[in-house]
Each structure stands twice: as C-alpha cells, then as structure tokens.
mmCIF file of C-alpha atoms and ligand atoms in Angstrom:
data_model
loop_
_atom_site.group_PDB
_atom_site.id
_atom_site.type_symbol
_atom_site.label_atom_id
_atom_site.label_comp_id
_atom_site.label_asym_id
_atom_site.label_seq_id
_atom_site.Cartn_x
_atom_site.Cartn_y
_atom_site.Cartn_z
ATOM 1 C CA MET Z 968 0.019 0.011 -0.061
ATOM 2 C CA ALA Z 969 1.212 3.511 -0.743
ATOM 3 C CA GLY Z 970 2.328 5.385 2.273
ATOM 4 C CA GLY Z 971 2.186 2.316 4.487
ATOM 5 C CA GLY Z 972 3.000 3.602 7.894
ATOM 6 C CA ARG Z 973 5.387 6.320 6.801
ATOM 7 C CA ALA Z 974 5.218 9.670 8.626
ATOM 8 C CA ARG Z 975 6.749 11.386 5.611
ATOM 9 C CA PRO Z 976 6.521 10.520 1.906
ATOM 10 C CA ASN Z 977 9.181 9.150 -0.388
ATOM 11 C CA ILE Z 978 9.750 10.617 -3.882
ATOM 12 C CA LEU Z 979 11.400 9.086 -6.837
ATOM 13 C CA VAL Z 980 12.870 11.471 -9.280
ATOM 14 C CA THR Z 981 13.863 9.738 -12.559
ATOM 15 C CA GLY Z 982 14.600 10.671 -16.131
ATOM 16 C CA THR Z 983 17.222 10.379 -18.880
ATOM 17 C CA PRO Z 984 20.746 11.342 -17.668
ATOM 18 C CA GLY Z 985 21.136 15.138 -18.035
ATOM 19 C CA THR Z 986 17.535 16.115 -17.505
ATOM 20 C CA GLY Z 987 18.293 17.658 -14.134
ATOM 21 C CA LYS Z 988 17.596 15.005 -11.605
ATOM 22 C CA THR Z 989 20.469 15.760 -9.260
ATOM 23 C CA THR Z 990 20.117 19.635 -9.475
ATOM 24 C CA THR Z 991 16.316 19.215 -8.764
ATOM 25 C CA CYS Z 992 16.724 16.815 -5.868
ATOM 26 C CA SER Z 993 19.493 18.871 -4.223
ATOM 27 C CA LEU Z 994 17.166 21.986 -4.252
ATOM 28 C CA LEU Z 995 14.166 19.884 -3.063
ATOM 29 C CA ALA Z 996 16.243 18.449 -0.195
ATOM 30 C CA ASP Z 997 17.390 22.020 0.857
ATOM 31 C CA ALA Z 998 13.736 23.194 0.747
ATOM 32 C CA THR Z 999 12.171 20.224 2.601
ATOM 33 C CA GLY Z 1000 14.990 18.841 4.726
ATOM 34 C CA VAL Z 1001 14.391 15.311 3.324
ATOM 35 C CA CYS Z 1002 17.288 12.994 2.561
ATOM 36 C CA HIS Z 1003 18.583 13.031 -1.107
ATOM 37 C CA ILE Z 1004 19.689 9.585 -2.097
ATOM 38 C CA ASN Z 1005 21.759 9.692 -5.359
ATOM 39 C CA VAL Z 1006 21.665 6.033 -6.296
ATOM 40 C CA GLY Z 1007 24.508 6.302 -8.784
ATOM 41 C CA ASP Z 1008 26.851 7.786 -5.968
ATOM 42 C CA LEU Z 1009 25.660 5.119 -3.598
ATOM 43 C CA VAL Z 1010 26.566 2.356 -6.040
ATOM 44 C CA ARG Z 1011 29.968 3.780 -6.469
ATOM 45 C CA GLU Z 1012 30.603 4.443 -2.623
ATOM 46 C CA LYS Z 1013 29.338 1.071 -1.437
ATOM 47 C CA GLY Z 1014 30.328 -1.025 -4.393
ATOM 48 C CA LEU Z 1015 26.767 -2.153 -5.221
ATOM 49 C CA HIS Z 1016 27.755 -3.226 -8.729
ATOM 50 C CA ASP Z 1017 28.865 -6.162 -10.840
ATOM 51 C CA GLY Z 1018 31.738 -4.386 -12.594
ATOM 52 C CA TRP Z 1019 32.132 -1.846 -15.337
ATOM 53 C CA ASP Z 1020 30.327 -1.584 -18.625
ATOM 54 C CA GLU Z 1021 32.944 -0.638 -21.239
ATOM 55 C CA GLU Z 1022 30.611 0.387 -24.000
ATOM 56 C CA PHE Z 1023 28.427 2.656 -21.876
ATOM 57 C CA GLU Z 1024 31.146 3.605 -19.443
ATOM 58 C CA CYS Z 1025 29.060 3.051 -16.338
ATOM 59 C CA HIS Z 1026 28.781 0.603 -13.438
ATOM 60 C CA ILE Z 1027 26.609 -2.469 -13.937
ATOM 61 C CA ILE Z 1028 24.262 -1.782 -11.080
ATOM 62 C CA ASN Z 1029 23.321 -4.690 -8.796
ATOM 63 C CA GLU Z 1030 19.643 -4.009 -8.230
ATOM 64 C CA ASP Z 1031 19.174 -6.363 -5.403
ATOM 65 C CA LEU Z 1032 22.127 -4.931 -3.406
ATOM 66 C CA VAL Z 1033 20.724 -1.384 -3.837
ATOM 67 C CA CYS Z 1034 17.285 -2.408 -2.735
ATOM 68 C CA ASP Z 1035 18.611 -4.231 0.263
ATOM 69 C CA GLU Z 1036 20.779 -1.099 1.114
ATOM 70 C CA LEU Z 1037 17.835 1.234 1.047
ATOM 71 C CA GLU Z 1038 14.955 -0.749 2.513
ATOM 72 C CA ASP Z 1039 15.161 0.566 6.112
ATOM 73 C CA LYS Z 1040 15.571 4.102 5.111
ATOM 74 C CA MET Z 1041 12.609 3.811 2.661
ATOM 75 C CA GLU Z 1042 10.417 2.280 5.422
ATOM 76 C CA ASP Z 1043 11.112 5.381 7.597
ATOM 77 C CA GLY Z 1044 10.089 7.766 4.766
ATOM 78 C CA GLY Z 1045 11.321 11.273 3.945
ATOM 79 C CA ASN Z 1046 13.653 10.339 1.045
ATOM 80 C CA ILE Z 1047 14.182 11.672 -2.495
ATOM 81 C CA VAL Z 1048 15.547 8.969 -4.665
ATOM 82 C CA ASP Z 1049 17.524 10.132 -7.769
ATOM 83 C CA TYR Z 1050 18.163 7.554 -10.494
ATOM 84 C CA HIS Z 1051 17.886 7.045 -14.248
ATOM 85 C CA GLY Z 1052 16.002 3.882 -13.890
ATOM 86 C CA CYS Z 1053 12.838 2.973 -11.854
ATOM 87 C CA ASP Z 1054 11.648 -0.543 -12.638
ATOM 88 C CA PHE Z 1055 13.528 -2.343 -9.988
ATOM 89 C CA PHE Z 1056 12.584 -0.481 -6.852
ATOM 90 C CA PRO Z 1057 9.566 -1.955 -4.863
ATOM 91 C CA GLU Z 1058 6.418 -0.195 -5.806
ATOM 92 C CA ARG Z 1059 5.384 0.290 -2.296
ATOM 93 C CA TRP Z 1060 8.320 2.598 -1.587
ATOM 94 C CA PHE Z 1061 7.045 5.647 -3.380
ATOM 95 C CA ASP Z 1062 4.207 8.176 -2.879
ATOM 96 C CA CYS Z 1063 5.198 10.210 -5.889
ATOM 97 C CA VAL Z 1064 7.132 9.311 -9.017
ATOM 98 C CA VAL Z 1065 8.502 12.363 -11.059
ATOM 99 C CA VAL Z 1066 9.923 11.922 -14.576
ATOM 100 C CA LEU Z 1067 12.013 14.904 -15.745
ATOM 101 C CA GLN Z 1068 11.943 15.554 -19.519
ATOM 102 C CA THR Z 1069 14.121 17.764 -21.618
ATOM 103 C CA ASP Z 1070 13.983 18.939 -25.296
ATOM 104 C CA ASN Z 1071 16.222 16.756 -27.412
ATOM 105 C CA SER Z 1072 18.548 19.505 -28.693
ATOM 106 C CA ILE Z 1073 18.940 21.058 -25.202
ATOM 107 C CA LEU Z 1074 19.741 17.644 -23.853
ATOM 108 C CA HIS Z 1075 22.197 16.884 -26.558
ATOM 109 C CA ASP Z 1076 24.120 20.070 -25.706
ATOM 110 C CA ARG Z 1077 24.074 19.342 -21.958
ATOM 111 C CA LEU Z 1078 25.329 15.754 -22.355
ATOM 112 C CA SER Z 1079 28.031 16.900 -25.033
ATOM 113 C CA SER Z 1080 29.421 19.516 -22.497
ATOM 114 C CA ARG Z 1081 29.469 16.839 -19.911
ATOM 115 C CA GLY Z 1082 31.839 14.871 -22.199
ATOM 116 C CA TYR Z 1083 29.436 12.261 -23.389
ATOM 117 C CA MET Z 1084 30.001 11.065 -27.038
ATOM 118 C CA GLY Z 1085 29.649 8.013 -29.309
ATOM 119 C CA PRO Z 1086 27.168 5.302 -28.184
ATOM 120 C CA LYS Z 1087 26.662 6.744 -24.825
ATOM 121 C CA LEU Z 1088 25.536 10.066 -26.129
ATOM 122 C CA ILE Z 1089 23.363 8.375 -28.843
ATOM 123 C CA ASN Z 1090 21.753 5.974 -26.443
ATOM 124 C CA ASN Z 1091 20.840 8.696 -24.020
ATOM 125 C CA ILE Z 1092 19.304 11.028 -26.679
ATOM 126 C CA GLU Z 1093 17.181 8.030 -27.971
ATOM 127 C CA CYS Z 1094 16.213 7.177 -24.454
ATOM 128 C CA GLU Z 1095 14.669 10.760 -24.236
ATOM 129 C CA ILE Z 1096 13.204 10.693 -27.687
ATOM 130 C CA PHE Z 1097 11.386 7.448 -26.979
ATOM 131 C CA GLN Z 1098 10.318 8.476 -23.516
ATOM 132 C CA VAL Z 1099 11.811 5.330 -22.050
ATOM 133 C CA LEU Z 1100 11.723 6.541 -18.478
ATOM 134 C CA LEU Z 1101 8.154 7.817 -18.664
ATOM 135 C CA GLU Z 1102 7.005 4.428 -20.055
ATOM 136 C CA GLU Z 1103 9.086 2.499 -17.429
ATOM 137 C CA ALA Z 1104 7.551 4.577 -14.690
ATOM 138 C CA LYS Z 1105 3.988 4.087 -15.912
ATOM 139 C CA ALA Z 1106 4.580 0.367 -16.201
ATOM 140 C CA SER Z 1107 6.095 0.145 -12.741
ATOM 141 C CA TYR Z 1108 3.965 2.410 -10.595
ATOM 142 C CA PRO Z 1109 0.211 3.347 -10.319
ATOM 143 C CA GLU Z 1110 -0.378 6.009 -13.157
ATOM 144 C CA ASP Z 1111 -1.865 8.457 -10.619
ATOM 145 C CA ILE Z 1112 1.389 8.949 -8.729
ATOM 146 C CA VAL Z 1113 3.534 9.347 -11.934
ATOM 147 C CA THR Z 1114 4.119 13.014 -13.158
ATOM 148 C CA ALA Z 1115 6.109 14.176 -16.122
ATOM 149 C CA LEU Z 1116 7.778 17.551 -15.525
ATOM 150 C CA GLN Z 1117 9.590 19.582 -18.268
ATOM 151 C CA SER Z 1118 13.254 20.471 -17.303
ATOM 152 C CA ASP Z 1119 14.571 22.698 -20.182
ATOM 153 C CA THR Z 1120 15.389 25.938 -18.382
ATOM 154 C CA VAL Z 1121 16.438 27.137 -14.833
ATOM 155 C CA GLU Z 1122 12.888 28.637 -14.536
ATOM 156 C CA ASP Z 1123 11.569 24.998 -15.065
ATOM 157 C CA ILE Z 1124 13.756 23.828 -12.226
ATOM 158 C CA SER Z 1125 12.391 26.583 -9.973
ATOM 159 C CA ARG Z 1126 8.870 25.885 -10.785
ATOM 160 C CA ASN Z 1127 9.336 22.077 -10.331
ATOM 161 C CA VAL Z 1128 11.036 22.491 -6.982
ATOM 162 C CA THR Z 1129 8.295 24.795 -5.718
ATOM 163 C CA LYS Z 1130 5.597 22.426 -6.952
ATOM 164 C CA LEU Z 1131 7.163 19.426 -5.333
ATOM 165 C CA THR Z 1132 7.986 21.160 -2.076
ATOM 166 C CA GLU Z 1133 4.276 22.099 -1.770
ATOM 167 C CA TRP Z 1134 3.194 18.523 -2.539
ATOM 168 C CA PHE Z 1135 5.749 17.306 0.062
ATOM 169 C CA ASN Z 1136 4.569 19.684 2.793
ATOM 170 C CA ASN Z 1137 0.863 18.963 2.153
ATOM 171 C CA TRP Z 1138 1.275 15.150 2.144
ATOM 172 C CA ARG Z 1139 -0.482 13.310 5.070
ATOM 173 C CA PRO Z 1140 -0.078 9.628 5.931
ATOM 174 C CA ARG Z 1141 -2.879 7.487 4.932
ATOM 175 C CA ARG Z 1142 -5.120 6.224 7.727
ATOM 176 C CA SER Z 1143 -4.950 2.383 7.985
ATOM 177 C CA SER Z 1144 -8.792 1.893 8.326
HETATM 178 P P1 ADP O 1282 20.981 14.378 -14.016
HETATM 179 O O1 ADP O 1282 21.190 14.261 -12.528
HETATM 180 O O2 ADP O 1282 19.659 14.088 -14.476
HETATM 181 O O3 ADP O 1282 22.020 13.682 -14.772
HETATM 182 P P2 ADP O 1282 22.039 17.115 -13.579
HETATM 183 O O4 ADP O 1282 21.173 17.659 -12.443
HETATM 184 O O5 ADP O 1282 23.340 16.659 -13.078
HETATM 185 O O6 ADP O 1282 21.220 15.982 -14.324
HETATM 186 O O7 ADP O 1282 22.121 18.186 -14.687
HETATM 187 C C1 ADP O 1282 23.053 18.047 -15.708
HETATM 188 C C2 ADP O 1282 23.562 19.447 -16.195
HETATM 189 O O8 ADP O 1282 22.480 20.121 -16.798
HETATM 190 C C3 ADP O 1282 24.009 20.332 -15.084
HETATM 191 O O9 ADP O 1282 25.054 21.152 -15.551
HETATM 192 C C4 ADP O 1282 22.811 21.202 -14.741
HETATM 193 O O10 ADP O 1282 23.154 22.480 -14.289
HETATM 194 C C5 ADP O 1282 22.104 21.312 -16.140
HETATM 195 N N1 ADP O 1282 20.732 21.336 -16.111
HETATM 196 C C6 ADP O 1282 19.990 20.411 -15.619
HETATM 197 N N2 ADP O 1282 18.613 20.740 -15.703
HETATM 198 C C7 ADP O 1282 18.621 22.032 -16.216
HETATM 199 C C8 ADP O 1282 17.567 22.926 -16.468
HETATM 200 N N3 ADP O 1282 16.253 22.459 -16.348
HETATM 201 N N4 ADP O 1282 17.861 24.164 -17.009
HETATM 202 C C9 ADP O 1282 19.189 24.492 -17.211
HETATM 203 N N5 ADP O 1282 20.202 23.618 -16.897
HETATM 204 C C10 ADP O 1282 19.894 22.405 -16.442
HETATM 205 MN MN1 MN O 1283 22.619 12.872 -11.528
#
C-alpha cells in the first residue's frame, strides 16, 4: 500500500541522464529537509555493482544490493531517490514518481558538454526521444502517482522544486482503516 506507515513521503525522481535530476533533488532536499539519495553515488561508494560496462562507461548496477541497502531508510520515509531507472525498486516505496523531461537538442548540448560522446550520447538521446523513463515509470507504478515535468530551463527547475515542495509539505499519511 502506498504510504504504508510512513510519517513522511518518499519521492522518486527519474529521467534520462542530463535532465536535471540531481540539481532538482538537491534543491528539493534543501527546501524540505529530506534525505537526497543519489543512487549512482551510492552504487560507487558502497560497491553495489557487478563491474564496469565498457561500452556505456558506467557501473553495472546490482539492483538487489541497492534495494537491500535502501530498505530501512525507505520504510522510515522522507527520502528523495535520484536515479535514471525505476523498474527495480519496490512499488510500495514511493508516494510520488517524477519523470523529468528535456527537449532533445537542449539535452544533446548538456550531455556533450558533460563529455558524453559516441554510443553513450546516442543511447541517452534515444532514451529521451522514445520517452523510455516515462514508459518505465508508468509500467512500474500506479499512473496517478506518476508525473512528467519539463526541465529545459532554470525557470523550469524553480517551478518544479516549488511544486514538489508544496506537494511534500501537504502530504499526510494514509489512515490504515
Ligand atoms: P542528471 O542528474 O539528471 O543527470 P544534472 O542535475 O546533473 O542531471 O544536470 C546536468 C547538467 O544540466 C548540469 O550542468 C545542470 O546544471 C544542467 N541542467 C539540468 N537541468 C537543467 C535545466 N532545467 N535548466 C538548465 N540547466 C539544467
Ligand atoms: Mn545525476
């Protein structure tokens, strides 16, 4: 059940790399005092992976290890989880799932200036064009908790953070009866 016993909600912020997840989550954590969990950093720091993918230059995440690591924290509530994937977390963890989306040419420039090129760049742009994360979120969570938010400009970020802060502050635990 969504919100099962938590005093504060958990939010998942997902989207293609470069759509602004980490920027948005940091600001949201500052505004609400909740814990920002950057799953990519966690995987690196705690070694929750099965080696390195040479083609896409990233760790091969061990989803079971990540879920075991996060279970207790998620049960307590008050977390913002930041990751470019969403189909392996337990559905019951989240009260709100946000999918950030960015215009393809803007995203292309952001990823290029981050040093992405070749198959890694192309794969991520295609991921955005085909709305892979939005489809994954809709397939993995109840549709009424999934929200797509545009993240092209700094004004978009401000608006998204304000909206999510309001949502967070207005959230109330569900009664069990
Ligand atoms: P992600 O965590 O989704 O990979 P980041 O938050 O690290 O994305 O953002 C990647 C880069 O793009 C950063 O330099 C960030 O400042 C910039 N950026 C992200 N979202 C926006 C936005 N909506 N408007 C302007 N710049 C953005
Ligand atoms: Mn990030």
